[in-house]
Amino acid sequence: MSNSRKAMTAASVFAARITALAWLAVGAGTVFLSPACKEKEARRRLTLSDFDTLALKPPMGWNSWNKFGCDVDEKLVRSMAEAMVERGLAAAGYEYVVIDDCWQKDRDARGNILADPERFPSGMKALADYVHSLGLKFGLYSCAGDKTCEGRPGSRGYEEQDARQYASWGVDYLKYDWCHTEGLQAEEAYKKMRAALEAAGRPIVFSICEWGRNRPWLWARGVGHLWRTTGDIKDDWESVLKILDLQVGLEEYAGPGGWNDPDMLEVGNGGMTADEYKAHFSLWCLLSAPLMAGNDLRTMSRETEFILTNPDVIAVNQDALGVQGRRFRKEDDREVWVKPLADGSLAVVLLNRGRVKERIAVSWAELDIETSTCFVRDLWRKKDLGRFLSGYAADVPPRAAVMVKVKPSNIID
Ligand code: GLA
């Protein structure tokens, strides 16, 4: 590895660690300033450290919204959790099973949030227990406003009560939306719920969903573990590209503990070709995005399963360095995206946005690799392609991506 490349990698590792440590330090400071009694303080300290280490890597799981919208019930959630195990997603790293909007119906006379009794007759505690019994984690959705986006009761004014309820049900993940929030200030509203979750005493991943309206990347680290950067994804190529373009420049805000969220996956939902889905998944992995599958895991094709569980591509997403990849070069429809990895190699995505086949090349020199040869592995063909002198080029089909791992030959395993 060249000295400059080494320095860049070392600097990125350092920056990622400092970011995680800085947050830990802020959390610890809060604890030491707390006037509470020793025992309570010790309990809080435990809770805080649990919170701070909840998303050192981008969270992975499944969410009901993209495929099922409001049509959610306990049978669906149970069978999806079972499929997550049976179809190999759990083994590939997916763990959170999250019910999005529409599980809520009402509040009781004391203000307690109630699950829809027709759709969830066994109740949320039983459902969470079942998901946990499969070795998975359980997530719910609420909203900072008076109502959710689908008009169900929101958490405004009930933050602590709701957080306590989620904790008592065994919730591990909360997605928190931004509809019906007239008069609210986003940073304050999300801090309020974060504090309520901490006070409830159960480690809960907090997913901020205000669609990038208030530039959450500037304030959300230490409040939530992931923050949406854009409006909702749709199951088509244009939507993937539109969201992708909006990630450019946000790289520096992601890192262990807090992640930019370009929205959940559409892989397997039927609106794109297999090549488009592979490109979507490649790019989300390169962006260190949370990987929330949004399809029907029970009935997915082998091809969809192959995409969602590719260990080499997931390893890029979950890489310990935790650096979000960036767009390195753009020439019309031909783009090169690069993410540095902990072992000193680079993940490279060659993206063809357009409708005709394109040859896309990248040279070691432009990547600041000074060794003359690198080993290249094709992550979708799952094939070591061998040593390449000075660079790599591939013919990329229309609306598709080639994803490779480039390892300078002087790196010792
Ligand atoms: C918003 C969010 C979506 C989904 C819906 C549910 O649009 O951005 O991801 O949660 O609300 O109503």
Coordinates of C-alpha atoms and ligand atoms in Angstrom, one line a residue:
M1 CA 0.0 0.0 0.0
S2 CA 1.3 3.5 -0.8
N3 CA 2.2 5.8 2.0
S4 CA -0.6 8.2 1.1
R5 CA -3.1 5.3 0.9
K6 CA -1.9 3.9 4.2
A7 CA -2.2 7.4 5.7
M8 CA -5.7 7.8 4.3
T9 CA -6.8 4.4 5.7
A10 CA -5.2 5.0 9.0
A11 CA -6.9 8.5 9.2
S12 CA -10.3 7.0 8.3
V13 CA -9.9 4.3 11.0
F14 CA -8.9 6.9 13.5
A15 CA -11.8 9.2 12.5
A16 CA -14.3 6.4 12.9
R17 CA -13.0 5.4 16.3
I18 CA -12.9 9.0 17.5
T19 CA -16.5 9.5 16.4
A20 CA -17.7 6.4 18.3
L21 CA -15.6 7.3 21.3
A22 CA -16.7 10.9 21.3
W23 CA -20.3 9.8 21.6
L24 CA -19.4 7.3 24.3
A25 CA -17.7 10.1 26.2
V26 CA -20.7 12.5 25.9
G27 CA -22.9 9.7 27.2
A28 CA -20.6 8.9 30.1
G29 CA -20.4 12.6 30.9
T30 CA -24.2 12.7 31.3
V31 CA -24.0 9.8 33.7
F32 CA -21.4 11.4 35.9
L33 CA -23.3 14.6 36.2
S34 CA -26.5 12.8 37.2
P35 CA -27.5 13.5 40.7
A36 CA -29.3 10.2 41.1
C37 CA -28.3 7.7 43.8
K38 CA -25.4 5.3 43.2
E39 CA -27.4 2.3 42.4
K40 CA -29.6 4.2 40.0
E41 CA -26.6 5.8 38.5
A42 CA -24.9 2.4 37.9
R43 CA -28.1 1.1 36.2
R44 CA -28.2 4.2 34.0
R45 CA -24.6 3.8 33.1
L46 CA -25.2 0.3 32.0
T47 CA -28.2 1.3 30.0
L48 CA -26.2 4.1 28.3
S49 CA -23.3 2.0 27.3
D50 CA -25.8 -0.5 25.9
F51 CA -27.4 2.3 23.8
D52 CA -24.1 3.6 22.6
T53 CA -22.9 0.3 21.2
L54 CA -26.2 -0.7 19.7
A55 CA -25.3 0.1 16.1
L56 CA -21.6 0.0 15.7
K57 CA -22.4 -1.5 12.3
P58 CA -25.4 -0.6 10.1
P59 CA -28.5 -2.4 11.5
M60 CA -29.9 -5.3 9.4
G61 CA -33.5 -6.6 9.4
W62 CA -36.9 -6.6 7.8
N63 CA -39.6 -4.0 7.8
S64 CA -43.3 -4.5 6.7
W65 CA -43.9 -1.1 5.0
N66 CA -42.5 -1.5 1.4
K67 CA -44.4 -4.6 0.6
F68 CA -47.4 -4.7 3.0
G69 CA -48.1 -1.1 3.9
C70 CA -51.0 -1.1 6.4
D71 CA -51.8 -4.7 5.9
V72 CA -50.0 -6.1 8.9
D73 CA -51.0 -8.6 11.5
E74 CA -49.4 -11.0 14.0
K75 CA -49.6 -14.0 11.6
L76 CA -47.7 -12.1 9.0
V77 CA -45.0 -11.0 11.4
R78 CA -44.6 -14.5 12.9
S79 CA -44.2 -16.1 9.5
M80 CA -41.8 -13.4 8.3
A81 CA -39.6 -14.0 11.4
E82 CA -39.7 -17.7 10.7
A83 CA -38.8 -17.1 7.0
M84 CA -35.9 -14.8 8.1
V85 CA -34.4 -17.9 9.8
E86 CA -35.4 -20.5 7.2
R87 CA -34.3 -18.6 4.1
G88 CA -30.9 -17.9 5.5
L89 CA -31.2 -14.1 6.3
A90 CA -30.7 -14.5 10.0
A91 CA -27.4 -16.5 9.3
A92 CA -26.4 -13.7 6.9
G93 CA -26.8 -11.1 9.7
Y94 CA -30.4 -9.8 9.5
E95 CA -31.8 -9.6 13.0
Y96 CA -34.6 -6.9 13.5
V97 CA -38.2 -7.8 12.5
V98 CA -39.9 -4.4 12.4
I99 CA -43.7 -3.7 12.1
D100 CA -44.1 -0.3 10.5
D101 CA -47.3 1.9 10.5
C102 CA -50.8 0.6 11.3
W103 CA -50.2 -1.8 14.2
Q104 CA -51.7 0.8 16.6
K105 CA -55.4 1.3 17.0
D106 CA -56.1 3.6 19.9
R107 CA -55.2 4.7 23.4
D108 CA -57.0 3.4 26.5
A109 CA -58.5 5.7 29.2
R110 CA -55.1 6.1 30.8
G111 CA -53.4 6.9 27.6
N112 CA -51.7 3.6 27.0
I113 CA -51.2 2.8 23.4
L114 CA -53.1 -0.2 22.2
A115 CA -52.3 -2.6 19.4
D116 CA -55.1 -3.3 17.0
P117 CA -56.9 -6.2 18.8
E118 CA -58.2 -7.7 15.7
R119 CA -54.9 -7.9 13.9
F120 CA -52.8 -8.6 17.0
P121 CA -55.1 -10.6 19.3
S122 CA -52.2 -12.1 21.2
G123 CA -50.7 -8.7 21.9
M124 CA -47.3 -7.2 21.3
K125 CA -45.6 -8.8 24.3
A126 CA -46.4 -12.3 23.0
L127 CA -45.3 -11.4 19.5
A128 CA -42.0 -9.9 20.8
D129 CA -41.4 -13.1 22.8
Y130 CA -42.0 -15.2 19.8
V131 CA -39.6 -13.2 17.6
H132 CA -37.0 -13.4 20.5
S133 CA -37.5 -17.1 20.7
L134 CA -36.2 -17.4 17.2
G135 CA -33.1 -15.6 18.1
L136 CA -34.2 -12.3 16.4
K137 CA -35.1 -8.9 17.7
F138 CA -38.4 -7.0 17.5
G139 CA -39.2 -3.5 16.3
L140 CA -42.1 -1.1 16.1
Y141 CA -43.0 2.2 14.5
S142 CA -44.4 5.4 15.9
C143 CA -44.4 9.0 15.0
A144 CA -43.3 12.3 16.7
G145 CA -46.6 13.9 15.7
D146 CA -50.2 13.6 17.0
K147 CA -50.8 10.9 14.4
T148 CA -48.8 8.6 12.3
C149 CA -48.6 9.1 8.6
E150 CA -51.5 6.7 8.2
G151 CA -53.6 8.5 10.9
R152 CA -53.0 6.1 13.8
P153 CA -52.2 7.6 17.3
G154 CA -48.7 9.2 17.3
S155 CA -46.5 9.6 20.4
R156 CA -46.6 13.4 20.8
G157 CA -47.3 14.1 24.4
Y158 CA -47.0 10.4 25.3
E159 CA -43.3 9.9 24.7
E160 CA -42.3 8.5 28.1
Q161 CA -45.5 6.5 28.5
D162 CA -45.0 4.9 25.0
A163 CA -41.3 4.3 25.6
R164 CA -42.1 2.5 28.9
Q165 CA -44.7 0.5 27.1
Y166 CA -42.3 -0.5 24.3
A167 CA -39.7 -1.5 26.8
S168 CA -42.2 -3.6 28.8
W169 CA -43.2 -5.4 25.6
G170 CA -39.6 -6.2 24.8
V171 CA -39.1 -3.8 21.8
D172 CA -35.5 -3.6 20.5
Y173 CA -35.9 -1.1 17.7
L174 CA -38.1 2.0 17.2
K175 CA -38.7 3.7 13.9
Y176 CA -40.0 7.2 14.6
D177 CA -41.7 9.2 11.8
W178 CA -42.4 12.9 11.2
C179 CA -46.1 13.2 10.0
H180 CA -48.5 15.6 11.8
T181 CA -45.7 17.5 13.6
E182 CA -47.0 21.0 13.2
G183 CA -45.2 23.4 15.6
L184 CA -42.5 20.8 16.6
Q185 CA -38.8 21.3 16.1
A186 CA -37.2 18.1 14.8
E187 CA -34.0 18.0 16.8
E188 CA -35.9 18.6 20.1
A189 CA -38.7 16.1 19.2
Y190 CA -36.2 13.3 18.5
K191 CA -34.1 14.1 21.5
K192 CA -37.2 13.9 23.6
M193 CA -38.0 10.4 22.4
R194 CA -34.3 9.3 22.7
A195 CA -34.4 10.5 26.4
A196 CA -37.6 8.7 27.0
L197 CA -36.2 5.5 25.5
E198 CA -33.1 5.7 27.7
A199 CA -35.2 6.4 30.8
A200 CA -37.3 3.3 30.0
G201 CA -34.2 1.3 30.6
R202 CA -34.1 -1.1 27.7
P203 CA -31.6 -0.7 24.8
I204 CA -33.6 0.2 21.8
V205 CA -32.2 1.1 18.4
F206 CA -33.7 4.5 17.5
S207 CA -34.4 5.0 13.8
I208 CA -35.0 8.7 12.9
C209 CA -37.4 9.1 10.0
E210 CA -37.8 12.8 9.1
W211 CA -36.9 12.3 5.5
G212 CA -33.8 14.5 5.6
R213 CA -36.0 17.6 5.9
N214 CA -34.0 19.1 8.8
R215 CA -30.6 17.8 7.8
P216 CA -30.5 15.2 10.6
W217 CA -26.9 14.2 9.7
L218 CA -25.8 17.5 11.4
W219 CA -27.5 16.7 14.7
A220 CA -28.7 13.1 14.9
R221 CA -25.5 11.3 16.0
G222 CA -26.0 10.6 19.6
V223 CA -29.8 11.0 19.3
G224 CA -30.6 8.1 16.9
H225 CA -28.6 5.3 15.5
L226 CA -29.8 5.9 11.9
W227 CA -31.5 8.8 10.2
R228 CA -33.3 8.9 6.9
T229 CA -31.7 11.3 4.4
T230 CA -34.5 11.4 1.8
G231 CA -38.2 10.9 1.1
D232 CA -39.6 7.4 0.6
I233 CA -38.0 5.0 -1.8
K234 CA -40.1 3.5 -4.6
D235 CA -39.7 0.1 -6.3
D236 CA -38.1 1.5 -9.5
W237 CA -34.7 2.4 -10.9
E238 CA -35.3 6.1 -11.1
S239 CA -36.1 6.2 -7.4
V240 CA -32.9 4.3 -6.5
L241 CA -30.8 6.7 -8.6
K242 CA -32.6 9.8 -7.2
I243 CA -31.9 8.7 -3.6
L244 CA -28.4 7.6 -4.5
D245 CA -27.5 11.1 -5.8
L246 CA -28.8 12.7 -2.6
Q247 CA -26.2 10.7 -0.6
V248 CA -23.3 12.5 -2.2
G249 CA -21.6 14.6 0.4
L250 CA -23.1 12.9 3.4
E251 CA -20.3 10.4 3.8
E252 CA -18.5 12.2 6.6
Y253 CA -21.5 12.0 8.9
A254 CA -21.8 8.2 9.0
G255 CA -19.7 5.9 11.2
P256 CA -19.9 3.4 14.0
G257 CA -22.9 4.2 16.1
G258 CA -24.8 6.4 13.6
W259 CA -25.7 5.9 10.0
N260 CA -27.2 7.8 7.0
D261 CA -30.3 5.9 6.0
P262 CA -31.2 6.1 2.3
D263 CA -34.4 4.1 3.1
M264 CA -35.3 0.5 3.1
L265 CA -34.6 -2.1 0.4
E266 CA -36.9 -2.8 -2.4
V267 CA -35.0 -6.0 -3.5
G268 CA -37.5 -8.7 -4.5
N269 CA -40.6 -6.5 -4.7
G270 CA -41.1 -7.0 -8.4
G271 CA -40.6 -3.5 -9.9
M272 CA -37.0 -3.9 -11.0
T273 CA -34.9 -6.4 -12.9
A274 CA -32.4 -8.7 -11.1
D275 CA -29.6 -6.5 -12.4
E276 CA -31.2 -3.4 -11.0
Y277 CA -31.8 -5.1 -7.6
K278 CA -28.2 -6.2 -7.5
A279 CA -27.1 -2.7 -8.2
H280 CA -29.5 -1.3 -5.6
F281 CA -28.1 -3.7 -3.0
S282 CA -24.5 -3.2 -4.0
L283 CA -24.8 0.6 -3.6
W284 CA -26.7 0.4 -0.3
C285 CA -23.9 -1.9 1.0
L286 CA -21.2 0.5 -0.3
L287 CA -23.0 3.4 1.4
S288 CA -22.9 1.6 4.8
A289 CA -26.7 1.9 4.7
P290 CA -28.9 0.1 7.2
L291 CA -30.1 -3.1 5.4
M292 CA -33.8 -3.4 6.0
A293 CA -35.3 -5.9 3.6
G294 CA -38.7 -4.8 2.5
N295 CA -40.0 -7.8 0.5
D296 CA -42.0 -11.0 1.3
L297 CA -39.3 -13.3 2.7
R298 CA -41.7 -16.3 2.7
T299 CA -42.2 -16.4 -1.0
M300 CA -39.1 -14.7 -2.4
S301 CA -37.3 -16.3 -5.4
R302 CA -34.0 -18.0 -5.1
E303 CA -32.5 -15.0 -7.0
T304 CA -33.8 -12.5 -4.4
E305 CA -32.5 -14.7 -1.6
F306 CA -29.1 -14.9 -3.4
I307 CA -29.0 -11.1 -3.6
L308 CA -30.1 -10.4 0.0
T309 CA -27.7 -13.0 1.5
N310 CA -24.5 -12.5 -0.5
P311 CA -21.9 -12.8 2.2
D312 CA -19.2 -10.9 0.3
V313 CA -21.4 -7.9 -0.4
I314 CA -22.8 -7.8 3.1
A315 CA -19.3 -7.9 4.5
V316 CA -18.6 -4.6 2.7
N317 CA -21.7 -3.1 4.4
Q318 CA -20.7 -4.5 7.8
D319 CA -17.0 -3.8 7.5
A320 CA -15.4 -2.8 10.9
L321 CA -13.9 0.4 9.6
G322 CA -17.5 1.8 9.2
V323 CA -16.6 4.3 6.5
Q324 CA -19.4 5.2 4.1
G325 CA -18.3 4.8 0.5
R326 CA -18.4 7.7 -1.9
R327 CA -18.9 8.5 -5.5
F328 CA -15.4 8.7 -6.8
R329 CA -16.0 9.5 -10.5
K330 CA -19.0 10.3 -12.7
E331 CA -18.9 10.5 -16.5
D332 CA -22.5 10.6 -17.9
D333 CA -24.1 7.2 -17.0
R334 CA -20.8 5.7 -15.9
E335 CA -19.9 6.0 -12.2
V336 CA -17.3 4.6 -9.9
W337 CA -18.1 4.3 -6.2
V338 CA -15.4 3.4 -3.6
K339 CA -15.4 2.3 0.0
P340 CA -12.2 1.7 2.0
L341 CA -12.2 -1.4 4.1
A342 CA -10.6 -2.3 7.4
D343 CA -8.0 -4.7 5.9
G344 CA -6.7 -2.0 3.6
S345 CA -8.6 -3.1 0.5
L346 CA -11.2 -1.2 -1.4
A347 CA -14.8 -2.1 -2.4
V348 CA -15.5 -0.7 -5.8
V349 CA -18.9 -0.5 -7.6
L350 CA -18.8 0.2 -11.3
L351 CA -22.3 1.6 -12.0
N352 CA -24.0 1.9 -15.3
R353 CA -27.1 4.0 -14.9
G354 CA -28.1 4.0 -18.6
R355 CA -29.8 1.8 -21.1
V356 CA -26.8 0.7 -23.1
K357 CA -23.8 -1.5 -22.1
E358 CA -20.8 0.5 -21.0
R359 CA -17.2 -0.3 -20.4
I360 CA -16.2 1.2 -17.1
A361 CA -12.5 1.3 -16.0
V362 CA -10.7 2.3 -12.8
S363 CA -6.9 2.6 -12.4
W364 CA -4.9 1.8 -9.3
A365 CA -3.1 5.2 -9.6
E366 CA -6.4 7.2 -9.5
L367 CA -7.4 5.2 -6.4
D368 CA -4.1 6.3 -4.9
I369 CA -2.8 2.7 -4.8
E370 CA 0.9 2.8 -5.8
T371 CA 1.6 -1.0 -6.0
S372 CA 1.6 -2.2 -9.5
T373 CA -0.7 -5.1 -8.9
C374 CA -3.9 -5.8 -7.0
F375 CA -6.0 -8.9 -6.5
V376 CA -9.5 -8.5 -7.7
R377 CA -12.6 -10.5 -6.5
D378 CA -15.9 -10.2 -8.3
L379 CA -18.4 -10.1 -5.4
W380 CA -21.5 -11.1 -7.4
R381 CA -19.8 -13.9 -9.5
K382 CA -18.1 -14.9 -6.2
K383 CA -14.9 -15.4 -8.1
D384 CA -11.3 -14.4 -7.5
L385 CA -10.4 -12.9 -10.9
G386 CA -6.6 -12.9 -10.2
R387 CA -3.9 -10.2 -10.2
F388 CA -4.5 -7.1 -12.3
L389 CA -1.7 -4.7 -13.4
S390 CA -2.5 -1.0 -13.1
G391 CA -6.3 -1.2 -13.1
Y392 CA -9.5 -3.0 -13.8
A393 CA -12.2 -2.6 -16.4
A394 CA -15.5 -4.4 -17.0
D395 CA -18.4 -4.3 -19.4
V396 CA -21.3 -3.4 -17.3
P397 CA -24.8 -4.3 -18.6
P398 CA -27.5 -1.6 -18.9
R399 CA -28.9 -0.4 -15.5
A400 CA -26.5 -2.7 -13.6
A401 CA -23.4 -2.7 -11.4
V402 CA -20.3 -4.7 -11.1
M403 CA -18.9 -4.9 -7.6
V404 CA -15.4 -5.9 -6.9
K405 CA -13.0 -6.0 -4.0
V406 CA -9.6 -4.6 -4.8
K407 CA -6.7 -5.8 -2.6
P408 CA -3.3 -4.2 -3.2
S409 CA -0.8 -7.1 -3.5
N410 CA 1.4 -5.8 -0.7
I411 CA -1.3 -6.2 2.0
I412 CA -0.5 -9.1 4.2
D413 CA -3.5 -11.0 5.6
Ligands
GLA1 C1 -43.5 7.6 6.0 C2 -42.2 6.9 6.1 C3 -42.3 5.5 5.5 C4 -43.4 4.7 6.2 C5 -44.7 5.4 6.2 C6 -45.7 4.8 7.1 O1 -43.9 7.8 4.7 O2 -41.2 7.6 5.4 O3 -41.1 4.8 5.5 O4 -43.0 4.5 7.5 O5 -44.5 6.8 6.6 O6 -46.9 5.5 7.1

